[in-house]
mmCIF file of C-alpha atoms in Angstrom:
data_model
loop_
_atom_site.group_PDB
_atom_site.id
_atom_site.type_symbol
_atom_site.label_atom_id
_atom_site.label_comp_id
_atom_site.label_asym_id
_atom_site.label_seq_id
_atom_site.Cartn_x
_atom_site.Cartn_y
_atom_site.Cartn_z
ATOM 1 C CA MET A 1 -19.415 -20.207 0.035
ATOM 2 C CA ILE A 2 -16.108 -18.443 -0.635
ATOM 3 C CA PRO A 3 -15.650 -17.481 -4.305
ATOM 4 C CA THR A 4 -12.775 -18.985 -6.226
ATOM 5 C CA PRO A 5 -9.599 -16.926 -6.607
ATOM 6 C CA LEU A 6 -10.535 -16.157 -10.204
ATOM 7 C CA GLU A 7 -14.033 -15.051 -9.214
ATOM 8 C CA LEU A 8 -12.579 -12.696 -6.599
ATOM 9 C CA ALA A 9 -10.116 -11.433 -9.195
ATOM 10 C CA GLY A 10 -12.971 -10.662 -11.564
ATOM 11 C CA TYR A 11 -14.753 -8.637 -8.910
ATOM 12 C CA THR A 12 -11.573 -6.733 -8.087
ATOM 13 C CA LEU A 13 -10.672 -6.009 -11.701
ATOM 14 C CA GLU A 14 -14.090 -4.504 -12.400
ATOM 15 C CA ARG A 15 -13.561 -2.069 -9.517
ATOM 16 C CA GLN A 16 -10.252 -0.698 -10.791
ATOM 17 C CA HIS A 17 -9.731 2.868 -11.991
ATOM 18 C CA PRO A 18 -10.576 3.130 -15.726
ATOM 19 C CA LEU A 19 -7.199 4.731 -16.449
ATOM 20 C CA SER A 20 -5.342 1.665 -15.236
ATOM 21 C CA ARG A 21 -7.357 -0.699 -17.447
ATOM 22 C CA ALA A 22 -5.303 0.491 -20.426
ATOM 23 C CA TRP A 23 -1.973 -0.231 -18.728
ATOM 24 C CA ALA A 24 -2.187 -4.035 -18.826
ATOM 25 C CA ASP A 25 -4.427 -6.571 -20.506
ATOM 26 C CA ASP A 26 -7.218 -8.097 -18.454
ATOM 27 C CA ALA A 27 -5.784 -11.623 -18.587
ATOM 28 C CA THR A 28 -2.514 -10.480 -17.032
ATOM 29 C CA ARG A 29 -4.294 -8.627 -14.266
ATOM 30 C CA LEU A 30 -6.765 -11.434 -13.584
ATOM 31 C CA ASP A 31 -3.926 -13.932 -13.156
ATOM 32 C CA ALA A 32 -2.061 -11.608 -10.783
ATOM 33 C CA LEU A 33 -5.159 -10.720 -8.781
ATOM 34 C CA ALA A 34 -6.253 -14.351 -8.516
ATOM 35 C CA LYS A 35 -2.841 -15.291 -7.145
ATOM 36 C CA GLN A 36 -2.988 -12.474 -4.603
ATOM 37 C CA HIS A 37 -6.501 -13.380 -3.460
ATOM 38 C CA GLU A 38 -5.523 -17.041 -3.144
ATOM 39 C CA GLU A 39 -2.325 -16.346 -1.192
ATOM 40 C CA VAL A 40 -3.853 -13.763 1.134
ATOM 41 C CA ASP A 41 -7.643 -13.598 1.369
ATOM 42 C CA ILE A 42 -8.573 -17.240 0.816
ATOM 43 C CA LEU A 43 -5.610 -18.532 2.812
ATOM 44 C CA LEU A 44 -6.635 -16.411 5.793
ATOM 45 C CA ALA A 45 -10.171 -17.776 5.448
ATOM 46 C CA THR A 46 -9.195 -21.446 5.379
ATOM 47 C CA ASP A 47 -5.859 -22.037 7.126
ATOM 48 C CA ARG A 48 -6.538 -22.588 10.824
ATOM 49 C CA ASP A 49 -2.841 -22.936 11.613
ATOM 50 C CA ILE A 50 -2.209 -19.408 10.382
ATOM 51 C CA ALA A 51 -5.231 -18.200 12.330
ATOM 52 C CA ALA A 52 -3.893 -19.888 15.472
ATOM 53 C CA ALA A 53 -0.485 -18.263 15.016
ATOM 54 C CA ARG A 54 -2.115 -14.864 14.576
ATOM 55 C CA VAL A 55 -4.193 -15.390 17.725
ATOM 56 C CA GLU A 56 -1.064 -16.264 19.708
ATOM 57 C CA LYS A 57 0.743 -13.158 18.465
ATOM 58 C CA THR A 58 -2.019 -10.574 18.650
ATOM 59 C CA ALA A 59 -4.918 -11.818 20.781
ATOM 60 C CA PRO A 60 -4.018 -14.733 23.086
ATOM 61 C CA GLY A 61 -7.005 -16.565 24.508
ATOM 62 C CA THR A 62 -9.453 -15.625 21.748
ATOM 63 C CA PRO A 63 -11.024 -18.278 19.491
ATOM 64 C CA ILE A 64 -9.231 -19.258 16.300
ATOM 65 C CA GLU A 65 -12.485 -18.611 14.439
ATOM 66 C CA SER A 66 -12.235 -14.931 15.395
ATOM 67 C CA MET A 67 -9.111 -14.583 13.252
ATOM 68 C CA LEU A 68 -10.427 -16.245 10.076
ATOM 69 C CA ASN A 69 -11.630 -14.322 7.023
ATOM 70 C CA TYR A 70 -15.322 -14.553 6.112
ATOM 71 C CA TRP A 71 -17.155 -14.006 2.815
ATOM 72 C CA VAL A 72 -20.273 -12.251 4.047
ATOM 73 C CA PRO A 73 -23.515 -11.221 2.287
ATOM 74 C CA VAL A 74 -23.921 -7.561 3.247
ATOM 75 C CA SER A 75 -26.998 -6.674 1.189
ATOM 76 C CA ASP A 76 -29.071 -8.155 -1.619
ATOM 77 C CA ASP A 77 -26.408 -7.329 -4.218
ATOM 78 C CA LEU A 78 -23.191 -7.017 -2.186
ATOM 79 C CA SER A 79 -20.888 -9.511 -0.508
ATOM 80 C CA ALA A 80 -17.504 -8.727 1.014
ATOM 81 C CA MET A 81 -14.493 -10.545 2.435
ATOM 82 C CA LEU A 82 -14.090 -9.515 6.085
ATOM 83 C CA SER A 83 -10.582 -9.845 7.484
ATOM 84 C CA MET A 84 -9.269 -9.131 10.983
ATOM 85 C CA ARG A 85 -6.092 -7.047 10.806
ATOM 86 C CA PHE A 86 -3.675 -5.255 13.117
ATOM 87 C CA GLU A 87 -1.568 -2.301 12.007
ATOM 88 C CA GLY A 88 2.008 -3.567 11.896
ATOM 89 C CA MET A 89 0.792 -6.655 13.805
ATOM 90 C CA ASP A 90 0.410 -4.371 16.836
ATOM 91 C CA PRO A 91 -2.263 -5.878 19.148
ATOM 92 C CA THR A 92 -3.274 -2.382 20.277
ATOM 93 C CA LYS A 93 -4.209 -1.317 16.736
ATOM 94 C CA PRO A 94 -6.998 -3.629 15.527
ATOM 95 C CA PHE A 95 -9.050 -2.942 12.425
ATOM 96 C CA VAL A 96 -11.148 -4.898 9.922
ATOM 97 C CA ASP A 97 -10.471 -4.928 6.207
ATOM 98 C CA ALA A 98 -13.261 -5.556 3.709
ATOM 99 C CA SER A 99 -11.583 -4.533 0.467
ATOM 100 C CA PRO A 100 -12.486 -7.630 -1.630
ATOM 101 C CA MET A 101 -16.105 -7.044 -2.704
ATOM 102 C CA SER A 102 -18.536 -8.316 -5.293
ATOM 103 C CA ARG A 103 -19.139 -4.831 -6.720
ATOM 104 C CA ALA A 104 -18.014 -1.216 -6.364
ATOM 105 C CA LEU A 105 -18.530 0.478 -3.015
ATOM 106 C CA ARG A 106 -21.429 2.891 -2.563
ATOM 107 C CA THR A 107 -22.098 5.342 0.256
ATOM 108 C CA GLU A 108 -25.263 3.504 1.251
ATOM 109 C CA ASP A 109 -23.180 0.336 1.901
ATOM 110 C CA LEU A 110 -21.102 1.842 4.696
ATOM 111 C CA SER A 111 -23.415 1.252 7.649
ATOM 112 C CA ALA A 112 -24.138 -2.380 6.716
ATOM 113 C CA LEU A 113 -20.450 -3.121 6.183
ATOM 114 C CA ALA A 114 -19.580 -1.528 9.526
ATOM 115 C CA ALA A 115 -22.258 -3.573 11.261
ATOM 116 C CA ALA A 116 -20.940 -6.803 9.731
ATOM 117 C CA ALA A 117 -17.367 -5.988 10.762
ATOM 118 C CA THR A 118 -18.438 -5.327 14.332
ATOM 119 C CA GLN A 119 -20.562 -8.471 14.469
ATOM 120 C CA TYR A 120 -17.848 -10.848 13.268
ATOM 121 C CA TYR A 121 -14.897 -9.378 15.168
ATOM 122 C CA ALA A 122 -16.403 -7.705 18.246
ATOM 123 C CA ILE A 123 -14.103 -9.734 20.509
ATOM 124 C CA HIS A 124 -11.099 -7.831 19.143
ATOM 125 C CA HIS A 125 -12.671 -4.358 19.499
ATOM 126 C CA PRO A 126 -11.596 -3.088 16.053
ATOM 127 C CA THR A 127 -11.460 0.699 15.836
ATOM 128 C CA TYR A 128 -12.230 1.073 12.149
ATOM 129 C CA LEU A 129 -13.235 -0.714 8.969
ATOM 130 C CA ARG A 130 -10.921 -0.363 5.958
ATOM 131 C CA LEU A 131 -12.403 -0.377 2.468
ATOM 132 C CA TRP A 132 -10.978 0.154 -1.026
ATOM 133 C CA SER A 133 -12.412 2.286 -3.798
ATOM 134 C CA ALA A 134 -11.212 3.814 -7.051
ATOM 135 C CA GLU A 135 -13.246 6.931 -6.291
ATOM 136 C CA PRO A 136 -11.352 10.136 -5.382
ATOM 137 C CA VAL A 137 -10.569 11.317 -1.866
ATOM 138 C CA GLY A 138 -13.699 12.639 -0.162
ATOM 139 C CA ALA A 139 -16.155 10.623 -2.236
ATOM 140 C CA PHE A 140 -17.631 8.927 0.853
ATOM 141 C CA PRO A 141 -18.839 11.354 3.548
ATOM 142 C CA GLY A 142 -18.197 10.277 7.114
ATOM 143 C CA THR A 143 -15.122 8.197 6.278
ATOM 144 C CA GLY A 144 -11.515 8.907 7.197
ATOM 145 C CA PRO A 145 -8.422 8.951 4.991
ATOM 146 C CA ASP A 146 -5.958 6.118 4.442
ATOM 147 C CA ARG A 147 -3.341 5.316 1.818
ATOM 148 C CA ARG A 148 -3.792 6.059 -1.878
ATOM 149 C CA PHE A 149 -2.246 4.293 -4.876
ATOM 150 C CA LEU A 150 -0.342 6.742 -7.092
ATOM 151 C CA ALA A 151 0.983 5.183 -10.268
ATOM 152 C CA ALA A 152 2.027 5.606 -13.882
ATOM 153 C CA PRO A 153 3.729 3.539 -16.588
ATOM 154 C CA ILE A 154 7.478 3.893 -16.173
ATOM 155 C CA GLU A 155 7.888 4.765 -19.840
ATOM 156 C CA GLN A 156 5.666 7.820 -19.274
ATOM 157 C CA LEU A 157 7.706 8.961 -16.289
ATOM 158 C CA GLN A 158 11.161 8.605 -17.810
ATOM 159 C CA PRO A 159 11.302 11.561 -20.249
ATOM 160 C CA ARG A 160 10.791 14.283 -17.635
ATOM 161 C CA HIS A 161 13.491 16.851 -16.925
ATOM 162 C CA VAL A 162 15.795 16.447 -13.918
ATOM 163 C CA PRO A 163 17.982 19.311 -12.617
ATOM 164 C CA PRO A 164 21.710 19.035 -13.407
ATOM 165 C CA GLY A 165 23.701 17.429 -10.614
ATOM 166 C CA LEU A 166 20.765 15.410 -9.241
ATOM 167 C CA GLU A 167 21.364 11.707 -9.919
ATOM 168 C CA VAL A 168 20.743 8.187 -8.656
ATOM 169 C CA THR A 169 23.176 5.273 -8.747
ATOM 170 C CA PRO A 170 22.743 1.659 -7.608
ATOM 171 C CA ALA A 171 23.520 1.385 -3.891
ATOM 172 C CA ARG A 172 25.929 -1.345 -2.864
ATOM 173 C CA ASN A 173 25.064 -1.035 0.820
ATOM 174 C CA VAL A 174 22.948 0.939 3.283
ATOM 175 C CA ASP A 175 25.778 2.820 4.981
ATOM 176 C CA HIS A 176 23.645 5.980 5.058
ATOM 177 C CA TYR A 177 20.794 4.349 6.951
ATOM 178 C CA ASP A 178 21.350 6.506 10.030
ATOM 179 C CA ASP A 179 21.242 9.630 7.847
ATOM 180 C CA ALA A 180 17.916 8.482 6.433
ATOM 181 C CA ARG A 181 16.590 7.826 9.923
ATOM 182 C CA ARG A 182 17.572 11.326 11.042
ATOM 183 C CA ALA A 183 15.712 12.735 8.050
ATOM 184 C CA TYR A 184 12.557 10.877 9.063
ATOM 185 C CA ASP A 185 12.962 11.983 12.665
ATOM 186 C CA ALA A 186 13.243 15.623 11.563
ATOM 187 C CA VAL A 187 10.074 15.414 9.463
ATOM 188 C CA ASP A 188 8.219 13.686 12.311
ATOM 189 C CA HIS A 189 9.313 16.429 14.691
ATOM 190 C CA ALA A 190 8.155 19.187 12.366
ATOM 191 C CA HIS A 191 4.950 17.389 11.354
ATOM 192 C CA PRO A 192 3.749 15.022 14.138
ATOM 193 C CA ALA A 193 1.026 13.522 11.925
ATOM 194 C CA HIS A 194 3.773 12.184 9.638
ATOM 195 C CA VAL A 195 4.532 9.484 12.223
ATOM 196 C CA VAL A 196 1.422 7.529 11.192
ATOM 197 C CA GLN A 197 1.660 8.447 7.495
ATOM 198 C CA ALA A 198 5.093 7.067 6.622
ATOM 199 C CA HIS A 199 8.063 5.350 8.210
ATOM 200 C CA LEU A 200 11.586 4.368 7.248
ATOM 201 C CA GLN A 201 11.900 0.821 5.972
ATOM 202 C CA ASP A 202 13.871 -1.626 8.089
ATOM 203 C CA ARG A 203 17.589 -1.811 7.327
ATOM 204 C CA GLU A 204 17.207 -5.483 6.400
ATOM 205 C CA ASP A 205 14.527 -4.665 3.826
ATOM 206 C CA LEU A 206 16.723 -2.025 2.195
ATOM 207 C CA GLU A 207 19.648 -4.446 2.201
ATOM 208 C CA GLU A 208 17.502 -6.945 0.302
ATOM 209 C CA SER A 209 16.587 -4.246 -2.197
ATOM 210 C CA ALA A 210 20.274 -3.406 -2.626
ATOM 211 C CA GLU A 211 21.035 -7.066 -3.328
ATOM 212 C CA ALA A 212 18.259 -7.083 -5.943
ATOM 213 C CA GLY A 213 19.640 -3.932 -7.594
ATOM 214 C CA LEU A 214 16.550 -1.909 -6.621
ATOM 215 C CA LEU A 215 18.040 0.444 -3.997
ATOM 216 C CA PHE A 216 19.580 3.644 -5.307
ATOM 217 C CA ASP A 217 21.664 6.372 -3.723
ATOM 218 C CA VAL A 218 20.443 9.886 -4.508
ATOM 219 C CA THR A 219 23.343 12.297 -4.989
ATOM 220 C CA VAL A 220 23.542 16.054 -5.493
ATOM 221 C CA ASP A 221 26.746 17.140 -7.221
ATOM 222 C CA GLY A 222 28.286 13.835 -6.161
ATOM 223 C CA THR A 223 27.288 14.063 -2.473
ATOM 224 C CA TRP A 224 24.891 11.552 -0.935
ATOM 225 C CA ALA A 225 21.439 13.111 -0.495
ATOM 226 C CA GLY A 226 18.994 10.246 0.027
ATOM 227 C CA TYR A 227 17.599 6.874 -0.992
ATOM 228 C CA VAL A 228 15.005 5.656 -3.456
ATOM 229 C CA SER A 229 14.091 1.982 -3.679
ATOM 230 C CA ALA A 230 11.436 -0.311 -5.082
ATOM 231 C CA LEU A 231 10.119 -3.845 -4.776
ATOM 232 C CA ALA A 232 9.309 -6.057 -7.738
ATOM 233 C CA ASP A 233 5.855 -7.641 -7.682
ATOM 234 C CA GLY A 234 4.912 -6.678 -4.148
ATOM 235 C CA GLU A 235 1.368 -7.103 -2.811
ATOM 236 C CA ASP A 236 0.256 -3.537 -3.555
ATOM 237 C CA THR A 237 0.250 -3.815 -7.355
ATOM 238 C CA LEU A 238 -3.514 -3.832 -8.135
ATOM 239 C CA GLY A 239 -2.780 -6.753 -10.430
ATOM 240 C CA LEU A 240 -0.477 -4.643 -12.598
ATOM 241 C CA PRO A 241 3.048 -5.697 -13.629
ATOM 242 C CA ALA A 242 4.682 -3.208 -11.323
ATOM 243 C CA TYR A 243 7.482 -1.954 -9.183
ATOM 244 C CA VAL A 244 6.183 -0.803 -5.796
ATOM 245 C CA VAL A 245 7.923 2.193 -4.273
ATOM 246 C CA GLN A 246 9.598 1.027 -1.073
ATOM 247 C CA GLU A 247 11.444 4.166 -0.026
ATOM 248 C CA ILE A 248 11.859 7.787 -1.106
ATOM 249 C CA ILE A 249 13.792 9.937 1.353
ATOM 250 C CA LEU A 250 15.993 13.007 1.128
ATOM 251 C CA ALA A 251 18.550 13.904 3.785
ATOM 252 C CA LEU A 252 17.565 16.832 5.957
ATOM 253 C CA GLU A 253 19.848 19.367 4.310
ATOM 254 C CA TYR A 254 18.369 18.683 0.861
ATOM 255 C CA ARG A 255 14.710 19.007 1.814
ATOM 256 C CA GLY A 256 12.720 22.088 0.870
ATOM 257 C CA ARG A 257 14.635 22.649 -2.368
ATOM 258 C CA GLY A 258 12.121 21.134 -4.777
ATOM 259 C CA LEU A 259 14.233 18.031 -5.361
ATOM 260 C CA GLY A 260 11.606 15.558 -4.176
ATOM 261 C CA THR A 261 9.423 16.154 -7.224
ATOM 262 C CA HIS A 262 12.155 14.618 -9.394
ATOM 263 C CA LEU A 263 12.740 11.407 -7.448
ATOM 264 C CA SER A 264 9.975 9.415 -9.164
ATOM 265 C CA THR A 265 11.516 10.409 -12.498
ATOM 266 C CA LEU A 266 14.995 9.343 -11.403
ATOM 267 C CA MET A 267 13.667 6.031 -10.102
ATOM 268 C CA ALA A 268 11.809 5.409 -13.360
ATOM 269 C CA GLN A 269 14.971 6.091 -15.328
ATOM 270 C CA ALA A 270 17.003 3.708 -13.153
ATOM 271 C CA LEU A 271 14.685 0.705 -12.816
ATOM 272 C CA PRO A 272 15.665 -2.205 -15.073
ATOM 273 C CA GLU A 273 12.264 -3.044 -16.648
ATOM 274 C CA PRO A 274 10.659 0.072 -18.155
ATOM 275 C CA SER A 275 7.615 -1.878 -19.361
ATOM 276 C CA ARG A 276 6.303 -2.022 -15.784
ATOM 277 C CA ILE A 277 4.142 0.390 -13.810
ATOM 278 C CA LEU A 278 5.566 2.386 -10.896
ATOM 279 C CA ILE A 279 3.150 2.303 -7.939
ATOM 280 C CA GLY A 280 3.507 3.974 -4.584
ATOM 281 C CA CYS A 281 1.112 3.987 -1.612
ATOM 282 C CA ILE A 282 0.924 7.431 0.003
ATOM 283 C CA HIS A 283 -1.317 8.483 2.871
ATOM 284 C CA ALA A 284 -4.033 10.858 1.695
ATOM 285 C CA ASN A 285 -2.979 13.398 4.329
ATOM 286 C CA ASN A 286 0.674 13.327 3.295
ATOM 287 C CA THR A 287 0.283 16.325 1.013
ATOM 288 C CA GLY A 288 3.994 16.817 0.362
ATOM 289 C CA ALA A 289 4.571 13.288 -0.891
ATOM 290 C CA THR A 290 1.328 13.339 -2.872
ATOM 291 C CA GLN A 291 2.230 16.591 -4.571
ATOM 292 C CA ALA A 292 5.708 15.322 -5.431
ATOM 293 C CA ALA A 293 4.264 12.134 -6.952
ATOM 294 C CA THR A 294 1.562 13.855 -8.991
ATOM 295 C CA THR A 295 3.954 16.553 -10.208
ATOM 296 C CA ALA A 296 6.182 13.748 -11.484
ATOM 297 C CA GLY A 297 3.249 12.323 -13.461
ATOM 298 C CA ARG A 298 1.887 9.616 -11.188
ATOM 299 C CA GLN A 299 -1.915 9.371 -11.057
ATOM 300 C CA ASP A 300 -4.274 8.581 -8.175
ATOM 301 C CA LEU A 301 -5.872 5.195 -8.925
ATOM 302 C CA GLY A 302 -7.900 5.061 -5.716
ATOM 303 C CA GLY A 303 -7.118 3.772 -2.270
ATOM 304 C CA TRP A 304 -8.325 2.753 1.135
ATOM 305 C CA LEU A 305 -10.682 4.679 3.376
ATOM 306 C CA GLN A 306 -11.658 4.168 6.997
ATOM 307 C CA VAL A 307 -15.086 3.846 8.593
ATOM 308 C CA PRO A 308 -15.005 4.410 12.387
ATOM 309 C CA LEU A 309 -16.429 1.512 14.396
ATOM 310 C CA THR A 310 -18.263 1.825 17.695
ATOM 311 C CA ASN A 311 -17.294 -0.785 20.283
#
């Protein structure tokens, strides 16, 4: 039987990083987590129309049941919510997520979880199993890296020093989108692995952020130098009242000057509700972005990891 949203929320809250437990009261986080589990995990387990639409888009001809979520007993004291996923809804990039769990992940759970993922979704040939843990990078031998949650209360980020001439102002439009795209292209060219670690948000998404007052132009001595933007109450909040970093990008000519370490500070100073938490998801192998975030005061609260699956 699938747990209730509140039961799933209780499991998830207990698995959070201890540092984050002081950033919001449990009731607030339980409500937010329950809503997220209901709107994502339980919906994908029960709504056959959604499953049918996902089959049509990603795996035509496969059974609807192969796209539903399942609450599965993995061992005597562990159950997990298995979910068939595709990176960016790309049919060629299947994986299984099992982040909702009844207790914290242990190394000895990995083989049983991988076996369950393969059993339930073998028809889709998933290449890896994605799990979530608050433990640090490298805590689970034999797993691969994925995105980490780096966060801090905005009020703690605001007081930090920013070099003179480096500023952010609310963006009225996304006229510099092509400049931002060229910056991404340059980084991808210099560091090919960056292609799978980060990507420029769609123009439409940044336009929506601009309309919400959450897209900011970065300027250096009055000249446009990049974008920073956030989303309010996105999915990746860990149940915290948060802004989720949507975009941080510097134009090519301003990279390599140490400016990136100050962008989290500038965003924190510009966002309208300083009582929130600023959260950004950064790939564990994206060392530049990770260093910039941690230098600015954001802390690693845990993240996903990947277990290779044999098909």
